[in-house]
PDB file of C-alpha atoms in Angstrom:
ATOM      1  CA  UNK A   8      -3.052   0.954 -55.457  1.00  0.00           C
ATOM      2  CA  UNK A   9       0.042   1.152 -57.781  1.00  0.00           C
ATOM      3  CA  UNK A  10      -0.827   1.606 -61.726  1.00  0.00           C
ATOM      4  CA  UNK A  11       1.730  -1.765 -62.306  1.00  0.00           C
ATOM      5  CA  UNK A  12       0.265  -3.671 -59.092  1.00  0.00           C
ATOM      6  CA  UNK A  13      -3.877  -3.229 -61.049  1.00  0.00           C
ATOM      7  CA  UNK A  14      -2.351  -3.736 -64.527  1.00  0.00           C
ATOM      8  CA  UNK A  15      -1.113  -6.651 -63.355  1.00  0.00           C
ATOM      9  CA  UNK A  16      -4.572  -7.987 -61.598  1.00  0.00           C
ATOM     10  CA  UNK A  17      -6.590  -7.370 -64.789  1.00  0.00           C
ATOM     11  CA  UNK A  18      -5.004 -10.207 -66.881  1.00  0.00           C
ATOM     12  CA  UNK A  19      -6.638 -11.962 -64.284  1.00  0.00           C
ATOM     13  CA  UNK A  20     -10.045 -11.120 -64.535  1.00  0.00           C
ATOM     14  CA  UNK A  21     -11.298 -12.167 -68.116  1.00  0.00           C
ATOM     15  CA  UNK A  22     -10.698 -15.874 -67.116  1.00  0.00           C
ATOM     16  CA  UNK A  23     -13.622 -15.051 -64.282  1.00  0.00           C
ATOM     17  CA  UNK A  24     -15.917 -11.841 -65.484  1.00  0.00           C
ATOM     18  CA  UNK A  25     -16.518  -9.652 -68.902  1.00  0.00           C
ATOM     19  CA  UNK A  26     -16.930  -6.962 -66.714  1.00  0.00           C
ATOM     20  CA  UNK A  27     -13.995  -4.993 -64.131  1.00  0.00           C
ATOM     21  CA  UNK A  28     -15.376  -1.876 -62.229  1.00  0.00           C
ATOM     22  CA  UNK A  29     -13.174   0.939 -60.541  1.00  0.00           C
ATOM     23  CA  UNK A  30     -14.290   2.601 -57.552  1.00  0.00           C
ATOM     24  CA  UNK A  31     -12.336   4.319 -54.225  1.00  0.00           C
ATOM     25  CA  UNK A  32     -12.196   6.380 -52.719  1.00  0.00           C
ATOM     26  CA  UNK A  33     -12.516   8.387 -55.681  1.00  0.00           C
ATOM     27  CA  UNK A  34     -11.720   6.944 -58.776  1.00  0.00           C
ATOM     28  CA  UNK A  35     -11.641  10.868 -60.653  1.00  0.00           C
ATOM     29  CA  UNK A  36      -8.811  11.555 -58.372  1.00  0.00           C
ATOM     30  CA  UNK A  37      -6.230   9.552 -60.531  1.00  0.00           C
ATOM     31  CA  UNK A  38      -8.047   9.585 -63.345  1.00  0.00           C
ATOM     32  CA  UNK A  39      -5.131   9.397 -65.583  1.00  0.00           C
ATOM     33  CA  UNK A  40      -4.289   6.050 -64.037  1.00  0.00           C
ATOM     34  CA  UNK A  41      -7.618   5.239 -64.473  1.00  0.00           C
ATOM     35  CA  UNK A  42      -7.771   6.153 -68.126  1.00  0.00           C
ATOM     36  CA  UNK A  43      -4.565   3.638 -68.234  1.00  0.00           C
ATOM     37  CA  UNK A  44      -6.711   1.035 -66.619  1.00  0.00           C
ATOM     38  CA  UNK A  45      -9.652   1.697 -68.542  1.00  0.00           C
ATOM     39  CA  UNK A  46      -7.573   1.045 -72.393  1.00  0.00           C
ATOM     40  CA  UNK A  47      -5.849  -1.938 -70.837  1.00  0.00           C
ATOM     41  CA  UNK A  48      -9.193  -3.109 -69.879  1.00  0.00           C
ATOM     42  CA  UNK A  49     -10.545  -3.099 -73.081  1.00  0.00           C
ATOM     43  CA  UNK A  50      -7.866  -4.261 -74.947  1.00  0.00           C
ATOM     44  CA  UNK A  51      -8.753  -7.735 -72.558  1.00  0.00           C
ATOM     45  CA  UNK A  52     -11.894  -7.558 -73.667  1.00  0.00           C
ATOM     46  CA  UNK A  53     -13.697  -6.267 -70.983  1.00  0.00           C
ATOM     47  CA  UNK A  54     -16.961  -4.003 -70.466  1.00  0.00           C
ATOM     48  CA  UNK A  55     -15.939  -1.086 -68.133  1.00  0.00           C
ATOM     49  CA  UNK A  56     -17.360   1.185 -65.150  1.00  0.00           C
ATOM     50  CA  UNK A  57     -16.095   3.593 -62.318  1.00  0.00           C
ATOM     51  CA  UNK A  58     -18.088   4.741 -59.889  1.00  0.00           C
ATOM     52  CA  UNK A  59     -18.192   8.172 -58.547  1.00  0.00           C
ATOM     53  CA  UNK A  60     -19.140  10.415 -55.988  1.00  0.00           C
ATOM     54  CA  UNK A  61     -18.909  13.559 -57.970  1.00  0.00           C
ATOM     55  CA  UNK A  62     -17.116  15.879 -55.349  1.00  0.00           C
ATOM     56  CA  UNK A  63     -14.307  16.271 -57.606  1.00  0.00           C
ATOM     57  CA  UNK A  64     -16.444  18.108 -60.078  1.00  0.00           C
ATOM     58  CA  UNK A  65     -15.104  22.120 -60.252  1.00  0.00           C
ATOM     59  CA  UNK A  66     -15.972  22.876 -63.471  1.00  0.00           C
ATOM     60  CA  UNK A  67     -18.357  21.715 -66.833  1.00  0.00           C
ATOM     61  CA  UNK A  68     -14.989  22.365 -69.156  1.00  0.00           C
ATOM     62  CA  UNK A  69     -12.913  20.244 -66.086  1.00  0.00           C
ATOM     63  CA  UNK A  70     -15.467  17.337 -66.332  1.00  0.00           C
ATOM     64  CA  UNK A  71     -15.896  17.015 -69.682  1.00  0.00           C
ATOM     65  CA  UNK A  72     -11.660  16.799 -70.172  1.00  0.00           C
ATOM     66  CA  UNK A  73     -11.800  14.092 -67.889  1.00  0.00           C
ATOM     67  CA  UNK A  74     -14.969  12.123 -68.986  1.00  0.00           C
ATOM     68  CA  UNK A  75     -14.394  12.542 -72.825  1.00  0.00           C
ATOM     69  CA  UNK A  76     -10.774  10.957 -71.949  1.00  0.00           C
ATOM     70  CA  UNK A  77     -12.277   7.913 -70.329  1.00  0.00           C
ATOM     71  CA  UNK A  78     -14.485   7.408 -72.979  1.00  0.00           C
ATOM     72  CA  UNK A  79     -11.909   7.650 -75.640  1.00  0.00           C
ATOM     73  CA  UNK A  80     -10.367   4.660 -73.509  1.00  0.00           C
ATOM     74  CA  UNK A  81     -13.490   2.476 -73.711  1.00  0.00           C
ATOM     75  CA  UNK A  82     -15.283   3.074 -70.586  1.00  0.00           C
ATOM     76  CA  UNK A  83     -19.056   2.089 -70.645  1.00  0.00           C
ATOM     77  CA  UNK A  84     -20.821   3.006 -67.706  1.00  0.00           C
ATOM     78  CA  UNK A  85     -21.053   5.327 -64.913  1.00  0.00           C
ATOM     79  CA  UNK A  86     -22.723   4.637 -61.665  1.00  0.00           C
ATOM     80  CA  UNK A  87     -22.786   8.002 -59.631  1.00  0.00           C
ATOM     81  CA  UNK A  88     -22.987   7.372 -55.967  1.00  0.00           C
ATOM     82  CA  UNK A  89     -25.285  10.114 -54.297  1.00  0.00           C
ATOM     83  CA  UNK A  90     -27.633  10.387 -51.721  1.00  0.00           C
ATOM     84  CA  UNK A  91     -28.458  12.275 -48.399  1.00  0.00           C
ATOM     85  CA  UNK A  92     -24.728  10.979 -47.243  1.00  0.00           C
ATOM     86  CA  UNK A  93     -22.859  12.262 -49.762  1.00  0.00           C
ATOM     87  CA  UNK A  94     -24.647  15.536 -49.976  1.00  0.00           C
ATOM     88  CA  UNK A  95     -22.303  17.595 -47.611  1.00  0.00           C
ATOM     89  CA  UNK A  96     -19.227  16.732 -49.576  1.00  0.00           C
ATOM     90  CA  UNK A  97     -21.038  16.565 -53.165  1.00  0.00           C
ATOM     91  CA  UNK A  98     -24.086  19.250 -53.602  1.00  0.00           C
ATOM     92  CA  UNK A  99     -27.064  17.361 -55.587  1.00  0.00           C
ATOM     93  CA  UNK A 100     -25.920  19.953 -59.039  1.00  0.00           C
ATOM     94  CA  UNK A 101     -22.725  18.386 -59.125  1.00  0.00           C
ATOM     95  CA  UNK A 102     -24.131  14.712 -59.584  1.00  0.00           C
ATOM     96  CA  UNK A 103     -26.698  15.915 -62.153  1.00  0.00           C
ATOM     97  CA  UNK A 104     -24.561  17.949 -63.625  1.00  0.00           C
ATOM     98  CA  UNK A 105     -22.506  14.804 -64.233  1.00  0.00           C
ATOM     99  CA  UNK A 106     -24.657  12.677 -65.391  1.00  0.00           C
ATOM    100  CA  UNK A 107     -26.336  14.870 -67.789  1.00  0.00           C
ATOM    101  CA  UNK A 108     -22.481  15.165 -69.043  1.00  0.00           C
ATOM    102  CA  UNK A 109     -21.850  11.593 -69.447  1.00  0.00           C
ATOM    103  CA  UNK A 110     -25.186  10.916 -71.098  1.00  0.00           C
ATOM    104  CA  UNK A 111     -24.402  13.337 -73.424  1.00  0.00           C
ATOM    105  CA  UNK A 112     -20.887  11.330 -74.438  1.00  0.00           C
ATOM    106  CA  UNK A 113     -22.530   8.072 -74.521  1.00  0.00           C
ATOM    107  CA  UNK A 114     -22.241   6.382 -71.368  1.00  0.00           C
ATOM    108  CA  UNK A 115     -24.902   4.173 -69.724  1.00  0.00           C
ATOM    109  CA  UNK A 116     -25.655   5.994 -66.609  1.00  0.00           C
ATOM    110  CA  UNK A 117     -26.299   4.822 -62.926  1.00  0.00           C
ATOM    111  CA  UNK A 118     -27.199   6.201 -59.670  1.00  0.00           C
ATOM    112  CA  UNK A 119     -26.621   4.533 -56.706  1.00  0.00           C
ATOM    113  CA  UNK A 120     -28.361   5.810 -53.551  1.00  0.00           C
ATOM    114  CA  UNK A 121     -28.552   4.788 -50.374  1.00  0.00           C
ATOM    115  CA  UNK A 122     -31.705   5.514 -48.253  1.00  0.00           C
ATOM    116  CA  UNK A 123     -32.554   6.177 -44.558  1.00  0.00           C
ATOM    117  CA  UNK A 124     -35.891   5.030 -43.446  1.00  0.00           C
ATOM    118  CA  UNK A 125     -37.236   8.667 -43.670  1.00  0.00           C
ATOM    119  CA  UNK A 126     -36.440   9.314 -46.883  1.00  0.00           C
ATOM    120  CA  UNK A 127     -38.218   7.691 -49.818  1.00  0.00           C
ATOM    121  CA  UNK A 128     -36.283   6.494 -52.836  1.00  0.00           C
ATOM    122  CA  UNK A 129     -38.498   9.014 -54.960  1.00  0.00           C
ATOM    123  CA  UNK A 130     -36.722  12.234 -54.089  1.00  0.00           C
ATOM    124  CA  UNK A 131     -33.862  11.324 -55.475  1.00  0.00           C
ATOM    125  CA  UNK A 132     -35.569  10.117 -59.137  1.00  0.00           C
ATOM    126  CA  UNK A 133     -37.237  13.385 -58.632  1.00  0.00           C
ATOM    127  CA  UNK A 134     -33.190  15.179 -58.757  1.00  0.00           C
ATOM    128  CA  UNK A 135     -32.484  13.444 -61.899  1.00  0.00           C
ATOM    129  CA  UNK A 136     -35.515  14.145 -63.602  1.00  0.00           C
ATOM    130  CA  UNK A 137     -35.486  14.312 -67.562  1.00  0.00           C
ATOM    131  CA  UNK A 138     -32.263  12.703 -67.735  1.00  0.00           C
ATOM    132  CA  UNK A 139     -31.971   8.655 -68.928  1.00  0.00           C
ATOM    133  CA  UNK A 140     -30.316   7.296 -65.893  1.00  0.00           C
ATOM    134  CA  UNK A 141     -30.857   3.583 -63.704  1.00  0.00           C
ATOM    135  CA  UNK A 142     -31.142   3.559 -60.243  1.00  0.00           C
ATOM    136  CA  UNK A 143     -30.146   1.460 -57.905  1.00  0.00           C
ATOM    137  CA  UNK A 144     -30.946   1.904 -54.131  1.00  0.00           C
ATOM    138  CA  UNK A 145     -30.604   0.042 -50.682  1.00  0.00           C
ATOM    139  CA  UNK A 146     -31.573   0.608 -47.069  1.00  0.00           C
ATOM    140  CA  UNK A 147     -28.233   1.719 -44.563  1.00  0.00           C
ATOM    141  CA  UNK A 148     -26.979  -1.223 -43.553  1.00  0.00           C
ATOM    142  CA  UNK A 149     -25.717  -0.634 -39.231  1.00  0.00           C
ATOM    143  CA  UNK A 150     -22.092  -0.904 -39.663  1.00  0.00           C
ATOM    144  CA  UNK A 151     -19.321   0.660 -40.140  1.00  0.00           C
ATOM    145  CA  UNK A 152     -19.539   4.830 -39.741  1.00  0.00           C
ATOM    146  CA  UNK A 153     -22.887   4.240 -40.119  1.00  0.00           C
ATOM    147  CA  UNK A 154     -23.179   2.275 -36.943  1.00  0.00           C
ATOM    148  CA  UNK A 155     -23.057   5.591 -35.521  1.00  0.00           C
ATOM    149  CA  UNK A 156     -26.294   7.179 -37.127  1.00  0.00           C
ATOM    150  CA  UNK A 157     -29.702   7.974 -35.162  1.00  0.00           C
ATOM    151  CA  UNK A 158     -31.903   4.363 -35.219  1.00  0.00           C
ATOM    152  CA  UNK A 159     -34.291   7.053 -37.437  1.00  0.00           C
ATOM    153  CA  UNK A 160     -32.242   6.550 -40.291  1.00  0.00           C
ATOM    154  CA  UNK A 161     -32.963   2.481 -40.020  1.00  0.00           C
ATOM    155  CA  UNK A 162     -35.239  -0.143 -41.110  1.00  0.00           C
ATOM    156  CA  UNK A 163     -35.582  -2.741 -38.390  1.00  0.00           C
ATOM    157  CA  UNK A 164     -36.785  -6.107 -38.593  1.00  0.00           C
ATOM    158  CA  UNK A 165     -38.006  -8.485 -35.609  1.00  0.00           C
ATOM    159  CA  UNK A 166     -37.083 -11.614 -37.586  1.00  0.00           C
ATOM    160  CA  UNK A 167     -34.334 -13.135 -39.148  1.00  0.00           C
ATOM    161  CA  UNK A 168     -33.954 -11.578 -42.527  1.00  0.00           C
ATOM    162  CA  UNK A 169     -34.495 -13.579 -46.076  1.00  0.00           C
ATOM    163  CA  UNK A 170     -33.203 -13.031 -49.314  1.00  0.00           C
ATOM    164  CA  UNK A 171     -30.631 -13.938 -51.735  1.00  0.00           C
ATOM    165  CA  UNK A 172     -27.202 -11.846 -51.876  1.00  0.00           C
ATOM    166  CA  UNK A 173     -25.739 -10.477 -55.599  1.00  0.00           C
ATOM    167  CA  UNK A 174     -23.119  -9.398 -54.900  1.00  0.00           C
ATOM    168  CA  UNK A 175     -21.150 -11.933 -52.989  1.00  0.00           C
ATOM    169  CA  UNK A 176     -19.352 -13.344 -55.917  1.00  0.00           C
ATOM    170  CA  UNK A 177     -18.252  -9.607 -57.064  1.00  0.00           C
ATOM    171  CA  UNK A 178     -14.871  -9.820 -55.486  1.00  0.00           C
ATOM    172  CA  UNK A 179     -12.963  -6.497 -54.270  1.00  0.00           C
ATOM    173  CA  UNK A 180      -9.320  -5.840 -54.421  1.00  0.00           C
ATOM    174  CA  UNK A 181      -7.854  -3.466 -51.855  1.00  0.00           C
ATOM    175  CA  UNK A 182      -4.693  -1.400 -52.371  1.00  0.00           C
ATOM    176  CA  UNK A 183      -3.241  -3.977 -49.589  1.00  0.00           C
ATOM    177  CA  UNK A 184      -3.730  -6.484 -51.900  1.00  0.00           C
ATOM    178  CA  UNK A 185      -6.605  -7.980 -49.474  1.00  0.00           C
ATOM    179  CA  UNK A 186      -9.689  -9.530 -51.816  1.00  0.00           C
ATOM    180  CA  UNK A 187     -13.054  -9.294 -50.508  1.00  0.00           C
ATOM    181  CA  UNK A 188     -16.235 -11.334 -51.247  1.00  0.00           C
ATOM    182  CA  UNK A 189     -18.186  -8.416 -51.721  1.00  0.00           C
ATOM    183  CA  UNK A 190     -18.220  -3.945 -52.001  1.00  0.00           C
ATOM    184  CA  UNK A 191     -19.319  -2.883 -48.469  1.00  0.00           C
ATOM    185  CA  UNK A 192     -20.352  -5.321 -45.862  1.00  0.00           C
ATOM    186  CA  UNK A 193     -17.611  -8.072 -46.047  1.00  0.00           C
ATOM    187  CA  UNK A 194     -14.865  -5.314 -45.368  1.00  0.00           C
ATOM    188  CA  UNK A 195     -16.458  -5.788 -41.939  1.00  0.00           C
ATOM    189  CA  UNK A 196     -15.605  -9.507 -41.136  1.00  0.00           C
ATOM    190  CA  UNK A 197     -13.127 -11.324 -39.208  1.00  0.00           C
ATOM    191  CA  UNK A 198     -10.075 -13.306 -40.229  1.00  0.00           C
ATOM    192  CA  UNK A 199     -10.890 -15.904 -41.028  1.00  0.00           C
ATOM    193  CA  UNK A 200     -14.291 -15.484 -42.691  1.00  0.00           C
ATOM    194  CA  UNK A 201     -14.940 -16.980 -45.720  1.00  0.00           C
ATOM    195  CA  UNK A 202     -15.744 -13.355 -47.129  1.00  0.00           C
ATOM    196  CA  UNK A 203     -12.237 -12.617 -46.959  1.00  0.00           C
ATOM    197  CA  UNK A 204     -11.304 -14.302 -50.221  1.00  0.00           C
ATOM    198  CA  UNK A 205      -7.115 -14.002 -49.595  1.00  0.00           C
ATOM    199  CA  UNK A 206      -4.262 -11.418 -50.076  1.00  0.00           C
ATOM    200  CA  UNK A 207      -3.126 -10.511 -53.870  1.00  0.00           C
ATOM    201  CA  UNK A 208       0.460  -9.865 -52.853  1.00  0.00           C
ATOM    202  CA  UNK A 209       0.281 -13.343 -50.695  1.00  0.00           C
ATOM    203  CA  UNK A 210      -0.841 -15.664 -53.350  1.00  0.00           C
ATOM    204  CA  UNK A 211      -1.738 -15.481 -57.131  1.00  0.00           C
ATOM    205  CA  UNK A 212      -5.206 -13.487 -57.668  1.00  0.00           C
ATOM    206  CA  UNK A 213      -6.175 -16.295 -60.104  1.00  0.00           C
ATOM    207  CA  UNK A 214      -5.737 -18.718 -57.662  1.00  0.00           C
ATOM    208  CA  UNK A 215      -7.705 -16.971 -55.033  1.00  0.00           C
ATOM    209  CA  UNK A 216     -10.732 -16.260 -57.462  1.00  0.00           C
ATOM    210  CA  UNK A 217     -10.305 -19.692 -58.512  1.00  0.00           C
ATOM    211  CA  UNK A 218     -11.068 -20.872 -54.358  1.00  0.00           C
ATOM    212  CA  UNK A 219     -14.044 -18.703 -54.445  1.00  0.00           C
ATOM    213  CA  UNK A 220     -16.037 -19.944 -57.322  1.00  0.00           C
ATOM    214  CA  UNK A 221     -15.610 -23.178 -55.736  1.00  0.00           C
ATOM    215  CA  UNK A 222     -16.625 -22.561 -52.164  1.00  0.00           C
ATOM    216  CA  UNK A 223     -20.559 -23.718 -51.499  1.00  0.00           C
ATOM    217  CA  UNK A 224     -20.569 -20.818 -48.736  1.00  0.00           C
ATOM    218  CA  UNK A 225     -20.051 -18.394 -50.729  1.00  0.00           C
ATOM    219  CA  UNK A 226     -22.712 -19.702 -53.317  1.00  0.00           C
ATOM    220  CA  UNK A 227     -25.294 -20.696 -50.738  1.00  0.00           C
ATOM    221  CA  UNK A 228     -25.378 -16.449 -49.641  1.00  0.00           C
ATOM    222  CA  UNK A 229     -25.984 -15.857 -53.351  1.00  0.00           C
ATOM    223  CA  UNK A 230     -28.333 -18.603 -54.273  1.00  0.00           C
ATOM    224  CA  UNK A 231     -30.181 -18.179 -50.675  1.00  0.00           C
ATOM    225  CA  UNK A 232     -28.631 -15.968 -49.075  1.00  0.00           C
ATOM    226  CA  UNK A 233     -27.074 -15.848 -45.357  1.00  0.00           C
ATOM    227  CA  UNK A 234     -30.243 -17.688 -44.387  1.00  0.00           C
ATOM    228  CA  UNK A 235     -29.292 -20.303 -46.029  1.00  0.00           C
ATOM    229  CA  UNK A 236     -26.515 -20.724 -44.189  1.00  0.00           C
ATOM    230  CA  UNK A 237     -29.060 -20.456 -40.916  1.00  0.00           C
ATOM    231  CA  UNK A 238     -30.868 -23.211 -42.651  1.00  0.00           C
ATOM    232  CA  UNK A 239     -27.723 -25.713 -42.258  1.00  0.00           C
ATOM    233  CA  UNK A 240     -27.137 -24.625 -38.958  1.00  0.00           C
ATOM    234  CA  UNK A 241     -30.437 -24.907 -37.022  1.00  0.00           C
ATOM    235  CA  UNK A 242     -30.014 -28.506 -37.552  1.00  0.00           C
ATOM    236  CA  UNK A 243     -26.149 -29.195 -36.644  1.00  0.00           C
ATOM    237  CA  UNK A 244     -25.814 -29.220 -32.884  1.00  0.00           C
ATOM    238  CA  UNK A 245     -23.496 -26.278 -32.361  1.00  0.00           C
ATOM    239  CA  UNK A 246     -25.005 -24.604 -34.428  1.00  0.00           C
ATOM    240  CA  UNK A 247     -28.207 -24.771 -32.483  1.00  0.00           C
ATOM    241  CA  UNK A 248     -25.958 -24.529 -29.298  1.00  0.00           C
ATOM    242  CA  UNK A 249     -23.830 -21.385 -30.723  1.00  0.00           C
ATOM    243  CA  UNK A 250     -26.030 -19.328 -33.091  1.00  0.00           C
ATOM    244  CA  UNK A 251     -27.773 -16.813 -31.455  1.00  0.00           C
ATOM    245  CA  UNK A 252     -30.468 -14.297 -33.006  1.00  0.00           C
ATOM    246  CA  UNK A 253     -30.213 -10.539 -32.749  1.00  0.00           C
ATOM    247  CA  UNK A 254     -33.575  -8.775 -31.872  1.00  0.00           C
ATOM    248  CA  UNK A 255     -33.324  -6.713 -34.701  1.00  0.00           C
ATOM    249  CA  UNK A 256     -32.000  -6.841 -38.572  1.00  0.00           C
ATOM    250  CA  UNK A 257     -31.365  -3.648 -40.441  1.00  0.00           C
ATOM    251  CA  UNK A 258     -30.595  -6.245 -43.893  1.00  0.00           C
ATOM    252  CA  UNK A 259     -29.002  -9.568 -44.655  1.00  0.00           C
ATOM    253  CA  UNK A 260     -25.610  -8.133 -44.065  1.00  0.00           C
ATOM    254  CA  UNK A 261     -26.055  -8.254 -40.454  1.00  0.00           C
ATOM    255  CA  UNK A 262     -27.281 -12.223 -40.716  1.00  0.00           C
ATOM    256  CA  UNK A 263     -24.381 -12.817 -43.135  1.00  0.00           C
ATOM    257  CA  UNK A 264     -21.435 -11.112 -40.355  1.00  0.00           C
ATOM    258  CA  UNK A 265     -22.642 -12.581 -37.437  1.00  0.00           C
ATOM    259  CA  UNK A 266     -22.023 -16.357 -38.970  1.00  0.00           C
ATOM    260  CA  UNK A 267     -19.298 -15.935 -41.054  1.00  0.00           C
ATOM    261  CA  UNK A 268     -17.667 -14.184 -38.568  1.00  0.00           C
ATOM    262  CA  UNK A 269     -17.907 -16.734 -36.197  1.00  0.00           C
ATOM    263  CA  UNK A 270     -15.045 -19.648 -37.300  1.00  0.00           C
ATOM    264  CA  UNK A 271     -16.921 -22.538 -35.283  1.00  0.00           C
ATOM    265  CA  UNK A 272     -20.160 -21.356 -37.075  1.00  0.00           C
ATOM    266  CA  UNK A 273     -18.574 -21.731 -40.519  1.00  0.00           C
ATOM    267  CA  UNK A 274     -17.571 -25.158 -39.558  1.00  0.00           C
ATOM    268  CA  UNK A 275     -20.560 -26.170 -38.500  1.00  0.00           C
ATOM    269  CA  UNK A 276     -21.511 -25.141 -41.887  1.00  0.00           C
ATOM    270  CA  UNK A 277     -18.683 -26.909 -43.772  1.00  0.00           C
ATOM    271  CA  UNK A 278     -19.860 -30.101 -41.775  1.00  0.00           C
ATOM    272  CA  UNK A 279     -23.326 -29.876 -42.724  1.00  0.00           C
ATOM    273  CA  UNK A 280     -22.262 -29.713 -45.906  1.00  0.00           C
ATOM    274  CA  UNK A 281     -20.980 -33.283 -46.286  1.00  0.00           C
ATOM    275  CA  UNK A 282     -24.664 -34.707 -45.644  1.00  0.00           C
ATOM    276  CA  UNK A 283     -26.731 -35.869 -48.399  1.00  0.00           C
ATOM    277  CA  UNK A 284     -29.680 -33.367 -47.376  1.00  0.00           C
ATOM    278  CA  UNK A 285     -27.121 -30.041 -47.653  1.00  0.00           C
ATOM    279  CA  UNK A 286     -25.364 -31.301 -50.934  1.00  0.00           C
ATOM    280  CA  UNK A 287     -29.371 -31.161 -52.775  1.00  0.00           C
ATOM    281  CA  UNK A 288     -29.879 -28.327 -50.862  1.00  0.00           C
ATOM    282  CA  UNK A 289     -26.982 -26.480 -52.592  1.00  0.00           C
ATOM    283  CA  UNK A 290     -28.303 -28.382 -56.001  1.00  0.00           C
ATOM    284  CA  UNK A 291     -31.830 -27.257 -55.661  1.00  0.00           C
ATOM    285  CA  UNK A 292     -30.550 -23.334 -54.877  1.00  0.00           C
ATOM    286  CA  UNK A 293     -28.446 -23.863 -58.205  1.00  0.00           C
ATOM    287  CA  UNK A 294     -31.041 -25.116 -60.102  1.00  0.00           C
ATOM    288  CA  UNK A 295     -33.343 -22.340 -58.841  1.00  0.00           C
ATOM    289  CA  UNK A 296     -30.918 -19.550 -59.599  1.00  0.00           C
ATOM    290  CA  UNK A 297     -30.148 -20.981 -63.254  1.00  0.00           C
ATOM    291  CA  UNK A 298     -34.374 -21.098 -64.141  1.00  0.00           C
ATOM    292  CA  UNK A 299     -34.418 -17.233 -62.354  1.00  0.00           C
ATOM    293  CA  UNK A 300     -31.357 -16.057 -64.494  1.00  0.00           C
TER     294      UNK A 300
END
């Protein structure tokens, strides 16, 4: 992405978020542009992160150059993506190595792992022991490169899956200008799918964001997720007619593809969504999400 063309999309983003997040690719890899970003950002107003794979690391005098610099630019978290699947490209001492840095200069401090079915979440606290660092991890999700992997590395389910999504209203915006609903799994749908929010260099990015906040698909798949969306249409004839089940889930993701994906799907959706029954259950979901939050 040009420096101008994301200078340009974060006036944008305090009229919909506090928060802006940079991640690749690898952020580290411009990180002078970054920097850029990262003052601009907080001259908006907003709270800052970059995530990070680590690779880039060389050096503890090269790392601390270029984390010191972001942090003299505001930034105010790092989430370090590692795991088994970065490990051939990124050696577990680099990430810790890392994070023990950024600690040190202040930052809040993430990990982000993502974790076959044979390996349990623990090994990788066990890496980062003694340092003050959040994780976050989730299952491989079967798409993508990682469509590709042995099923050992999945967790399968016989049923459709259940759960809310948060991180469907955390739009993405691609060098290309294309926005995303989400990091990850709606880079995998179809035009059109309501996942694919619009193009940047097509249309204003406020007015895009704007759509998005309004749509009730995309807020059913965070208030109840793609099942939700199931919900509608296992009582709309084509739905019934058209929807068909896969014998196995690896997450939500795959639930969430295989309707939005499918254009006379999503309008069976939008059509459900003009009876009385959909419109409370859209109110309830709301309801239930603002008592949770």
């Amino acid at each position: 992405m040009r420096l101008q063309q994301a200078l340009d999309y974060l006036q944008v983003i305090p009229r919909f978020s506090s928060t802006v997040g940079f991640t690749g690719g690898e952020p580290f890899l411009y990180y002078r542009d970054i920097v850029t970003l990262t003052s601009e950002a907080k001259s908006l107003g907003l709270q800052v992160s970059l995530v990070t794979g680590a690779g880039w690391v060389r050096t503890e005098a090269q790392a601390r150059f270029r984390v010191e610099a972001l942090v003299d630019a505001g930034l105010n978290g790092l989430c370090i993506s590692w795991d088994q699947y970065h490990e051939a490209f990124s050696p577990p001492e680099k990430a810790v190595a890392l994070a023990r840095l950024a600690i040190e200069l202040g930052l809040k401090v993430t990990i982000r792992t993502i974790t076959s079915a044979s390996r349990a979440e623990d090994e990788y606290h066990t890496i980062f022991d003694g340092l003050s660092v959040g994780f976050e991890a989730s299952r491989v999700n079967r798409f993508g490169r990682a469509a590709s992997l042995p099923a050992a590395h999945f967790v399968f389910a016989n049923h459709l899956p259940k759960g809310n999504c948060r991180i469907v209203f955390s739009p993405v915006v691609e060098p290309d200008g294309t926005v995303y609903a989400c990091c990850g799994p709606s880079h995998y749908c179809k035009k059109p799918s309501p996942l694919m929010l619009g193009n940047a260099t097509a249309e204003p990015l406020e007015d895009i964001l704007a759509r998005a906040v309004q749509d009730p698909i995309l807020e059913i798949i965070f208030n109840l997720g793609p099942y939700g969306l199931y919900h509608l249409l296992k009582d709309h004839p084509l739905g019934r007619e058209r929807f068909e089940a896969r014998s196995v889930y690896t997450s939500i993701c795959d639930l969430c593809l295989d309707i939005t994906n499918d254009p006379e799907l999503v309008s069976a959706v939008r059509e459900r969504l003009s009876d009385d029954d959909a419109r409370r259950l859209v109110a309830v979901s709301r309801l239930w999400m603002d008592k949770k939050s």
